[in-house]
Tab-separated table of C-alpha atoms and ligand atoms in Angstrom:
chain	number	residue	atom	x	y	z
A	121	MET	CA	5.661	12.921	39.157
A	122	ALA	CA	6.361	9.264	39.980
A	123	GLY	CA	4.693	9.474	43.400
A	124	ASP	CA	2.063	12.066	42.428
A	125	LYS	CA	-1.106	11.638	40.487
A	126	ALA	CA	-1.006	12.740	36.840
A	127	ASP	CA	-4.036	13.966	34.934
A	128	ILE	CA	-3.260	11.527	32.148
A	129	ILE	CA	-0.982	8.519	31.778
A	130	VAL	CA	-0.025	7.449	28.275
A	131	VAL	CA	1.151	3.842	28.003
A	132	GLY	CA	3.670	3.590	25.157
A	133	ALA	CA	5.952	6.183	23.564
A	134	GLY	CA	5.354	5.438	19.886
A	135	VAL	CA	3.882	7.911	17.434
A	136	PHE	CA	0.313	7.538	18.764
A	137	GLY	CA	1.322	7.890	22.405
A	138	LEU	CA	3.652	10.836	21.849
A	139	TRP	CA	1.198	12.920	19.815
A	140	THR	CA	-1.457	12.157	22.445
A	141	ALA	CA	0.875	13.271	25.235
A	142	ARG	CA	1.686	16.487	23.401
A	143	ALA	CA	-2.008	17.226	22.804
A	144	ALA	CA	-2.686	16.698	26.520
A	145	LEU	CA	0.103	19.086	27.530
A	146	ALA	CA	-1.239	21.687	25.103
A	147	ARG	CA	-4.544	21.518	26.996
A	148	GLY	CA	-2.845	22.154	30.306
A	149	LEU	CA	-2.895	18.590	31.651
A	150	ARG	CA	-0.147	16.957	33.732
A	151	VAL	CA	1.207	14.132	31.593
A	152	LEU	CA	3.126	10.958	32.401
A	153	VAL	CA	4.275	8.674	29.565
A	154	LEU	CA	5.320	5.131	30.495
A	155	GLU	CA	7.539	3.321	28.006
A	156	ALA	CA	8.725	-0.272	28.371
A	157	GLY	CA	11.802	0.207	26.204
A	158	PRO	CA	15.043	2.021	27.033
A	159	THR	CA	14.123	4.903	24.694
A	160	VAL	CA	11.028	6.285	23.014
A	161	ALA	CA	10.054	4.726	19.656
A	162	HIS	CA	11.045	1.263	20.807
A	163	GLY	CA	8.278	-0.365	18.711
A	164	ALA	CA	7.005	0.100	15.149
A	165	SER	CA	7.626	3.849	15.319
A	166	GLY	CA	11.398	3.439	15.479
A	167	GLY	CA	11.614	2.756	11.761
A	168	ILE	CA	12.996	4.375	8.632
A	169	VAL	CA	10.211	4.570	6.016
A	170	GLY	CA	7.836	7.431	6.922
A	171	ALA	CA	5.503	7.832	3.943
A	172	LEU	CA	2.599	10.207	4.626
A	173	ALA	CA	0.411	8.965	1.821
A	174	PRO	CA	-3.286	9.626	1.221
A	175	HIS	CA	-5.861	6.990	0.469
A	176	MET	CA	-6.980	7.073	-3.171
A	177	PRO	CA	-9.484	9.896	-3.745
A	178	GLU	CA	-12.315	7.746	-5.153
A	179	ARG	CA	-15.143	6.201	-3.060
A	180	TRP	CA	-14.755	8.976	-0.497
A	181	GLY	CA	-15.948	8.327	3.032
A	182	GLU	CA	-15.468	9.338	6.663
A	183	LYS	CA	-12.226	7.402	7.029
A	184	LYS	CA	-10.644	9.033	3.978
A	185	GLN	CA	-11.853	12.446	5.146
A	186	PHE	CA	-10.251	11.861	8.576
A	187	GLN	CA	-6.939	10.920	7.001
A	188	PHE	CA	-7.108	13.821	4.527
A	189	GLU	CA	-7.677	16.293	7.364
A	190	ALA	CA	-4.812	14.681	9.279
A	191	LEU	CA	-2.379	15.019	6.379
A	192	THR	CA	-3.285	18.614	5.621
A	193	ALA	CA	-2.967	19.595	9.310
A	194	LEU	CA	0.458	18.033	9.701
A	195	ALA	CA	2.749	20.751	8.302
A	196	PRO	CA	2.005	23.417	10.947
A	197	ALA	CA	1.935	20.832	13.746
A	198	ILE	CA	5.331	19.462	12.718
A	199	ALA	CA	6.732	22.987	12.427
A	200	ALA	CA	5.589	23.634	15.999
A	201	VAL	CA	7.206	20.423	17.276
A	202	GLU	CA	10.484	21.299	15.544
A	203	ALA	CA	10.407	24.787	17.072
A	204	GLU	CA	9.563	23.447	20.545
A	205	SER	CA	12.207	20.700	20.452
A	206	GLY	CA	14.957	22.249	18.342
A	207	LEU	CA	15.083	18.921	16.453
A	208	SER	CA	14.342	18.046	12.828
A	209	THR	CA	11.677	15.493	11.926
A	210	GLY	CA	12.781	15.290	8.294
A	211	TYR	CA	9.257	16.324	7.256
A	212	HIS	CA	8.482	17.690	3.812
A	213	ARG	CA	5.396	17.535	1.643
A	214	THR	CA	7.350	16.078	-1.250
A	215	GLY	CA	4.508	14.729	-3.357
A	216	ARG	CA	4.453	11.218	-4.769
A	217	LEU	CA	5.172	9.529	-8.114
A	218	VAL	CA	3.245	6.412	-9.126
A	219	PRO	CA	4.343	4.804	-12.415
A	220	LEU	CA	1.617	3.796	-14.877
A	221	LEU	CA	2.207	0.455	-16.544
A	222	ASP	CA	-0.369	0.494	-19.360
A	223	ASP	CA	-3.215	2.428	-20.980
A	224	ALA	CA	-5.816	0.906	-18.665
A	225	ALA	CA	-3.906	2.212	-15.646
A	226	ARG	CA	-3.654	5.609	-17.327
A	227	ASP	CA	-7.441	5.671	-17.886
A	228	ARG	CA	-8.035	4.860	-14.212
A	229	ALA	CA	-5.613	7.616	-13.249
A	230	GLN	CA	-7.491	10.127	-15.433
A	231	SER	CA	-10.717	9.374	-13.604
A	232	ARG	CA	-8.890	9.552	-10.260
A	233	ILE	CA	-7.708	13.063	-11.112
A	234	GLY	CA	-11.365	14.119	-11.231
A	235	ASP	CA	-12.000	12.449	-7.857
A	236	ALA	CA	-8.989	14.250	-6.392
A	237	ARG	CA	-10.277	17.589	-7.672
A	238	GLU	CA	-13.649	16.912	-6.068
A	239	ASN	CA	-12.453	15.556	-2.722
A	240	TRP	CA	-9.149	17.347	-2.147
A	241	GLY	CA	-10.380	20.739	-3.351
A	242	ASN	CA	-7.577	23.279	-3.585
A	243	ALA	CA	-5.499	21.564	-0.896
A	244	ALA	CA	-3.657	19.287	-3.339
A	245	GLN	CA	-3.600	18.243	-6.975
A	246	MET	CA	-3.045	15.129	-9.042
A	247	GLN	CA	-1.704	15.107	-12.609
A	248	ILE	CA	-0.067	12.784	-15.135
A	249	LEU	CA	3.562	13.474	-16.026
A	250	PRO	CA	5.584	12.019	-18.918
A	251	SER	CA	7.471	8.771	-18.315
A	252	ASP	CA	10.825	10.557	-18.274
A	253	ALA	CA	9.884	13.336	-15.824
A	254	TYR	CA	12.440	12.163	-13.203
A	255	PRO	CA	14.790	10.026	-15.331
A	256	GLU	CA	17.470	9.339	-12.720
A	257	TRP	CA	15.075	8.790	-9.827
A	258	LEU	CA	12.278	6.840	-11.578
A	259	ASP	CA	13.410	4.906	-14.641
A	260	ALA	CA	11.234	5.819	-17.658
A	261	SER	CA	11.064	2.151	-18.649
A	262	ALA	CA	9.346	1.419	-15.305
A	263	ALA	CA	6.583	3.913	-16.178
A	264	PRO	CA	5.696	3.200	-19.840
A	265	ALA	CA	2.275	4.928	-19.687
A	266	GLY	CA	3.380	7.956	-17.647
A	267	ILE	CA	3.613	8.896	-13.980
A	268	VAL	CA	0.852	10.007	-11.619
A	269	HIS	CA	2.087	12.887	-9.493
A	270	ASP	CA	0.153	14.064	-6.439
A	271	THR	CA	1.026	16.993	-4.204
A	272	LEU	CA	-0.672	15.709	-1.032
A	273	THR	CA	1.826	13.010	-0.061
A	274	GLY	CA	4.763	13.829	2.184
A	275	ARG	CA	7.400	12.095	4.239
A	276	LEU	CA	9.177	12.361	7.551
A	277	HIS	CA	11.767	10.318	9.366
A	278	PRO	CA	9.829	8.124	11.825
A	279	SER	CA	12.344	7.710	14.607
A	280	ALA	CA	13.578	11.327	14.332
A	281	THR	CA	9.966	12.510	14.574
A	282	CYS	CA	9.409	10.527	17.774
A	283	HIS	CA	12.580	11.904	19.348
A	284	ALA	CA	11.539	15.453	18.417
A	285	LEU	CA	8.090	14.865	19.934
A	286	ALA	CA	9.641	13.446	23.103
A	287	GLU	CA	11.937	16.442	23.483
A	288	ALA	CA	9.009	18.829	22.941
A	289	ILE	CA	7.024	16.935	25.588
A	290	ARG	CA	9.861	17.094	28.122
A	291	ARG	CA	10.432	20.812	27.512
A	292	ALA	CA	6.705	21.424	28.070
A	293	GLY	CA	6.875	19.691	31.466
A	294	GLY	CA	5.694	16.209	30.508
A	295	ILE	CA	7.448	13.238	32.087
A	296	ILE	CA	8.562	10.220	30.073
A	297	GLU	CA	9.613	7.218	32.154
A	298	THR	CA	11.530	4.703	30.054
A	299	ASP	CA	12.325	1.109	31.103
A	300	CYS	CA	8.903	1.131	32.748
A	301	GLU	CA	6.805	-1.764	31.509
A	302	VAL	CA	3.085	-1.573	32.193
A	303	LEU	CA	1.664	-4.881	33.400
A	304	ASP	CA	-1.991	-4.037	33.893
A	305	VAL	CA	-4.364	-1.107	33.428
A	306	GLN	CA	-7.484	-0.396	35.484
A	307	SER	CA	-9.633	2.725	35.880
A	308	GLY	CA	-7.414	5.348	37.521
A	309	ARG	CA	-4.469	3.001	38.118
A	310	VAL	CA	-1.613	1.554	36.093
A	311	LYS	CA	0.430	-1.323	37.466
A	312	THR	CA	4.070	-1.229	36.371
A	313	ALA	CA	7.166	-3.261	37.132
A	314	ARG	CA	8.250	-0.254	39.230
A	315	GLY	CA	5.052	0.159	41.220
A	316	ASP	CA	1.625	1.653	40.625
A	317	ARG	CA	0.937	4.981	38.892
A	318	PHE	CA	-2.340	6.908	39.151
A	319	ALA	CA	-4.236	9.252	36.819
A	320	ASP	CA	-7.774	10.311	35.950
A	321	ALA	CA	-7.354	9.211	32.331
A	322	ILE	CA	-5.210	6.414	30.937
A	323	VAL	CA	-4.443	6.025	27.245
A	324	LEU	CA	-3.332	2.642	25.949
A	325	ALA	CA	-0.882	3.366	23.127
A	326	ALA	CA	1.333	0.306	23.477
A	327	GLY	CA	1.226	-0.771	19.832
A	328	VAL	CA	1.014	-4.520	19.310
A	329	ARG	CA	1.211	-5.149	23.087
A	330	GLY	CA	-1.737	-2.833	23.601
A	331	PHE	CA	-4.130	-5.513	22.365
A	332	ASP	CA	-3.048	-7.752	25.272
A	333	LEU	CA	-3.451	-4.958	27.837
A	334	LEU	CA	-6.916	-4.225	26.443
A	335	ALA	CA	-8.092	-7.849	26.332
A	336	PRO	CA	-9.123	-8.216	30.020
A	337	HIS	CA	-11.546	-5.292	29.590
A	338	VAL	CA	-13.200	-6.368	26.344
A	339	GLY	CA	-12.957	-10.146	26.719
A	340	GLU	CA	-10.997	-10.780	23.539
A	341	VAL	CA	-7.760	-9.957	21.734
A	342	THR	CA	-8.769	-7.280	19.230
A	343	GLY	CA	-5.714	-7.125	16.998
A	344	ARG	CA	-2.428	-8.647	15.959
A	345	ALA	CA	1.021	-7.884	14.603
A	346	GLU	CA	1.811	-7.579	10.923
A	347	LYS	CA	5.540	-7.586	10.341
A	348	GLY	CA	7.253	-5.172	7.961
A	349	GLN	CA	10.848	-5.006	6.734
A	350	ALA	CA	12.616	-2.043	5.142
A	351	ALA	CA	16.135	-0.940	4.234
A	352	LEU	CA	18.065	2.315	4.025
A	353	LEU	CA	20.326	2.804	1.007
A	354	ASP	CA	23.185	5.245	0.636
A	355	ALA	CA	21.983	8.000	-1.719
A	356	ASP	CA	21.186	11.662	-1.134
A	357	LEU	CA	18.388	13.270	-3.170
A	358	GLY	CA	16.885	15.805	-0.767
A	359	ASP	CA	13.216	16.752	-1.013
A	360	ILE	CA	12.357	14.808	-4.191
A	361	PRO	CA	8.850	13.224	-4.494
A	362	LEU	CA	8.677	9.753	-3.057
A	363	ILE	CA	7.938	6.828	-5.369
A	364	TYR	CA	5.260	4.182	-4.898
A	365	ALA	CA	5.981	1.373	-7.357
A	366	ASP	CA	5.468	-2.387	-7.392
A	367	GLY	CA	3.876	-2.185	-3.937
A	368	LEU	CA	6.949	-0.465	-2.471
A	369	TYR	CA	7.839	2.998	-1.239
A	370	LEU	CA	11.146	4.607	-2.185
A	371	ILE	CA	11.707	7.610	0.048
A	372	ALA	CA	14.624	10.005	-0.153
A	373	HIS	CA	15.118	11.383	3.346
A	374	LYS	CA	15.879	15.021	4.047
A	375	HIS	CA	19.151	14.302	5.799
A	376	GLY	CA	20.309	11.591	3.396
A	377	GLY	CA	19.564	7.950	2.704
A	378	VAL	CA	16.815	6.393	0.604
A	379	ALA	CA	14.412	4.129	2.488
A	380	VAL	CA	12.812	1.254	0.576
A	381	GLY	CA	10.008	-0.923	1.875
A	382	ALA	CA	8.127	-2.611	3.074
A	383	THR	CA	7.043	-6.215	3.370
A	384	SER	CA	3.596	-7.066	4.806
A	385	GLU	CA	3.843	-10.368	6.669
A	386	ARG	CA	0.930	-11.889	8.537
A	387	GLN	CA	2.896	-15.050	9.285
A	388	PHE	CA	6.511	-14.772	10.369
A	389	ASP	CA	9.049	-16.777	12.325
A	390	GLY	CA	11.341	-14.154	13.826
A	391	VAL	CA	11.220	-10.389	14.265
A	392	GLY	CA	14.503	-9.684	12.417
A	393	THR	CA	15.201	-9.070	8.733
A	394	ASP	CA	15.616	-11.929	6.262
A	395	ALA	CA	15.632	-12.840	2.559
A	396	LEU	CA	12.262	-11.143	1.993
A	397	LEU	CA	14.058	-7.844	2.474
A	398	ASP	CA	16.636	-8.766	-0.169
A	399	ASP	CA	13.730	-9.122	-2.603
A	400	VAL	CA	12.381	-5.682	-1.605
A	401	ILE	CA	15.796	-4.114	-2.199
A	402	ALA	CA	16.156	-5.788	-5.610
A	403	ARG	CA	12.684	-4.620	-6.723
A	404	ALA	CA	13.395	-1.072	-5.568
A	405	ARG	CA	16.741	-0.983	-7.376
A	406	ALA	CA	14.949	-2.057	-10.578
A	407	VAL	CA	12.809	1.099	-10.702
A	408	SER	CA	15.363	3.694	-9.622
A	409	PRO	CA	18.742	4.202	-11.328
A	410	ARG	CA	19.874	6.378	-8.397
A	411	ILE	CA	19.862	3.436	-6.010
A	412	ALA	CA	20.727	0.656	-8.469
A	413	GLN	CA	24.228	0.342	-7.002
A	414	ALA	CA	23.773	2.152	-3.677
A	415	PRO	CA	25.202	0.347	-0.640
A	416	VAL	CA	22.760	-0.782	2.039
A	417	LEU	CA	23.234	1.312	5.186
A	418	ALA	CA	20.658	-0.358	7.432
A	419	ARG	CA	18.111	-3.177	7.518
A	420	TRP	CA	15.122	-2.806	9.820
A	421	ALA	CA	12.014	-4.766	10.806
A	422	GLY	CA	9.044	-3.850	12.978
A	423	LEU	CA	5.600	-5.075	14.000
A	424	ARG	CA	2.656	-2.968	12.870
A	425	PRO	CA	-0.325	-2.966	15.247
A	426	ARG	CA	-3.309	-4.082	13.149
A	427	ALA	CA	-6.737	-4.036	14.802
A	428	ASN	CA	-9.171	-6.738	13.737
A	429	GLY	CA	-11.426	-4.263	11.947
A	430	ARG	CA	-8.338	-2.970	10.064
A	431	ASP	CA	-9.143	0.671	10.909
A	432	PRO	CA	-7.525	2.445	13.862
A	433	MET	CA	-9.039	1.572	17.262
A	434	LEU	CA	-9.549	4.722	19.304
A	435	GLY	CA	-11.382	6.136	22.265
A	436	ALA	CA	-13.229	5.034	25.383
A	437	VAL	CA	-12.724	1.397	26.363
A	438	PRO	CA	-15.999	-0.349	27.254
A	439	ASN	CA	-16.190	-1.506	30.906
A	440	ALA	CA	-13.208	0.631	31.995
A	441	ALA	CA	-14.123	4.218	32.908
A	442	GLY	CA	-11.341	6.669	32.125
A	443	VAL	CA	-9.380	4.182	29.986
A	444	PHE	CA	-8.935	5.023	26.305
A	445	ALA	CA	-7.412	3.148	23.361
A	446	ALA	CA	-4.937	4.614	20.873
A	447	LEU	CA	-4.284	1.415	18.955
A	448	GLY	CA	-4.454	-0.039	15.451
A	449	ALA	CA	-2.173	2.497	13.743
A	450	PHE	CA	-1.311	-0.295	11.287
A	451	LYS	CA	0.254	1.244	8.139
A	452	ILE	CA	-0.712	4.894	8.591
A	453	GLY	CA	0.357	5.823	12.116
A	454	PHE	CA	2.592	8.714	11.081
A	455	GLY	CA	0.024	10.222	8.718
A	456	ILE	CA	-2.791	10.309	11.277
A	457	GLY	CA	-0.961	10.368	14.641
A	458	GLN	CA	-1.255	14.101	15.237
A	459	LYS	CA	-5.008	14.129	14.576
A	460	VAL	CA	-5.468	10.986	16.662
A	461	GLY	CA	-3.939	12.834	19.614
A	462	GLU	CA	-6.298	15.776	19.124
A	463	VAL	CA	-9.503	13.739	18.811
A	464	LEU	CA	-8.586	11.623	21.821
A	465	LEU	CA	-8.107	14.748	23.906
A	466	ASP	CA	-11.467	16.064	22.653
A	467	GLU	CA	-13.046	12.893	23.984
A	468	ILE	CA	-11.061	12.769	27.234
A	469	THR	CA	-11.592	16.413	28.163
A	470	ASN	CA	-15.181	17.013	27.056
A	471	GLY	CA	-16.633	13.745	25.826
A	472	THR	CA	-16.821	14.810	22.174
A	473	VAL	CA	-16.349	11.981	19.683
A	474	ASN	CA	-14.797	13.364	16.490
A	475	MET	CA	-14.008	10.212	14.563
A	476	PRO	CA	-15.728	7.630	12.334
A	477	ASP	CA	-17.726	4.888	14.078
A	478	SER	CA	-15.450	2.304	12.461
A	479	PHE	CA	-12.568	3.635	14.614
A	480	ARG	CA	-14.353	2.967	17.923
A	481	VAL	CA	-13.272	0.058	20.112
A	482	ALA	CA	-16.713	-1.547	19.799
A	483	ALA	CA	-16.348	-1.696	16.007
A	484	HIS	CA	-13.421	-4.094	16.416
A	485	LEU	CA	-15.120	-6.549	18.769
A	486	GLY	CA	-16.199	-9.958	17.526
A	487	ARG	CA	-14.232	-9.506	14.297
A	488	GLY	CA	-11.821	-12.426	14.852
A	489	LYS	CA	-8.511	-12.243	13.016
B	1730	FAD	C1	8.522	-1.664	7.918
B	1730	FAD	C2	7.453	-0.687	8.298
B	1730	FAD	C3	7.202	0.399	7.479
B	1730	FAD	C4	6.213	1.318	7.817
B	1730	FAD	N1	6.011	2.398	7.009
B	1730	FAD	C5	5.126	3.341	7.375
B	1730	FAD	C6	4.957	4.506	6.600
B	1730	FAD	O1	5.606	4.660	5.571
B	1730	FAD	N2	4.067	5.447	7.023
B	1730	FAD	C7	3.323	5.272	8.168
B	1730	FAD	O2	2.524	6.147	8.519
B	1730	FAD	N3	3.453	4.157	8.913
B	1730	FAD	C8	4.326	3.200	8.528
B	1730	FAD	N4	4.454	2.069	9.270
B	1730	FAD	C9	3.523	1.860	10.375
B	1730	FAD	C10	3.907	2.683	11.588
B	1730	FAD	O3	5.234	2.386	11.925
B	1730	FAD	C11	2.927	2.350	12.712
B	1730	FAD	O4	1.610	2.666	12.281
B	1730	FAD	C12	3.219	3.150	13.979
B	1730	FAD	O5	4.583	3.221	14.253
B	1730	FAD	C13	2.507	2.542	15.174
B	1730	FAD	O6	2.676	3.428	16.245
B	1730	FAD	P1	2.122	3.091	17.692
B	1730	FAD	O7	2.470	4.245	18.530
B	1730	FAD	O8	0.699	2.679	17.603
B	1730	FAD	O9	2.903	1.766	18.134
B	1730	FAD	P2	4.453	1.564	18.477
B	1730	FAD	O10	5.307	2.434	17.670
B	1730	FAD	O11	4.714	0.108	18.421
B	1730	FAD	O12	4.579	2.106	19.953
B	1730	FAD	C14	4.176	1.384	21.073
B	1730	FAD	C15	5.149	1.684	22.196
B	1730	FAD	O13	4.648	1.078	23.386
B	1730	FAD	C16	5.717	0.461	24.064
B	1730	FAD	N5	5.156	-0.616	24.885
B	1730	FAD	C17	4.734	-1.837	24.496
B	1730	FAD	N6	4.263	-2.532	25.538
B	1730	FAD	C18	4.376	-1.722	26.607
B	1730	FAD	C19	4.054	-1.877	27.987
B	1730	FAD	N7	3.503	-3.007	28.444
B	1730	FAD	N8	4.327	-0.859	28.829
B	1730	FAD	C20	4.871	0.304	28.371
B	1730	FAD	N9	5.198	0.492	27.075
B	1730	FAD	C21	4.942	-0.502	26.207
B	1730	FAD	C22	6.625	-0.039	22.960
B	1730	FAD	O14	7.943	-0.255	23.429
B	1730	FAD	C23	6.522	1.091	21.947
B	1730	FAD	O15	7.510	2.078	22.139
B	1730	FAD	C24	5.435	1.132	8.979
B	1730	FAD	C25	5.694	0.045	9.809
B	1730	FAD	C26	6.692	-0.864	9.477
B	1730	FAD	C27	6.959	-2.013	10.401
């Protein structure tokens, strides 16, 4: 399609861009994805953590409802991608364990169980388990007042999911051009290092770099990078619930390895891993006997795209007809990516806006850093 006009160009082959491309193909559009890196998932989406975790069920609002609908829609969508691509994403709705440290935390959890019943309905449950419910995976001494278990949380393998999406896109006739950096985006035209590309609709899904590509249209830089570091340890536990403890996720992946992470760094010197990751690994080992001695298989760092308003930044770009943002995935890109693709295509194809106002580009303007 390089010389032809596409119906839609997606800039960036991370989780937001790939789900958007797949949604466009499903609606019969001709799709071109432009990716600066040598492969898909060259940015934050090429990682190893992959928690699909809900917001807490209290103080319910539009944003939590959006994420809840995204999480509950994911299983059939992932099954379709795996069937279309022949590749595993490592997805499973494993549930999640959160250790309770004292009676006050247990009281808060009891009230949260009522909120979950009210807001999650029959789709998922929350309960309190005894401290020794998973003795080898979550040390009972790390959960003196019990363990909150929810059945809504899941996990997938981030980079495997992106490669499965990319394969599904290619098999459906979509084109993914790698090593193709986008330099500038205007209505109907994308300037790349390899020449111009044309389409009726253009979706900016370039992660952290997307804020720079958007800036000329909105007159300001609307987001920034927040660095995260994670590690993969050598242990195989299959589809066991993931743990969220001491601000960290411990995730046993379907095909082996336990991911632990992540740091949240607003200020950072380099983009690689460093001593902060050693601290993460030590804290994770302290709560889980199964990884206490496990060798480290991989260390990984990435830059999360955080929009200034903190929420995702989606939809029509002011002052640029036919240009749409798919930015600000921040910490929840894998949980909401599939729904983001669907709502963007609703807007692109028939102008319907099916998302909270706080997700719109305008909501992020004038918010500084
Ligand atoms: C350590 C860590 C742990 C995380 N854990 C989780 C988790 O457990 N669960 C979860 O849901 N999320 C998690 N996240 C966040 C998640 O990774 C992000 O929300 C998500 O990957 C962002 O996806 P994206 O598509 O918006 O951006 P990216 O994945 O960064 O994709 C953008 C793509 O655009 C390409 N690109 C950039 N500039 C250009 C250009 N000019 N032209 C063409 N292409 C370009 C990049 O190469 C990249 O491939 C984590 C992040 C980190 C760093």
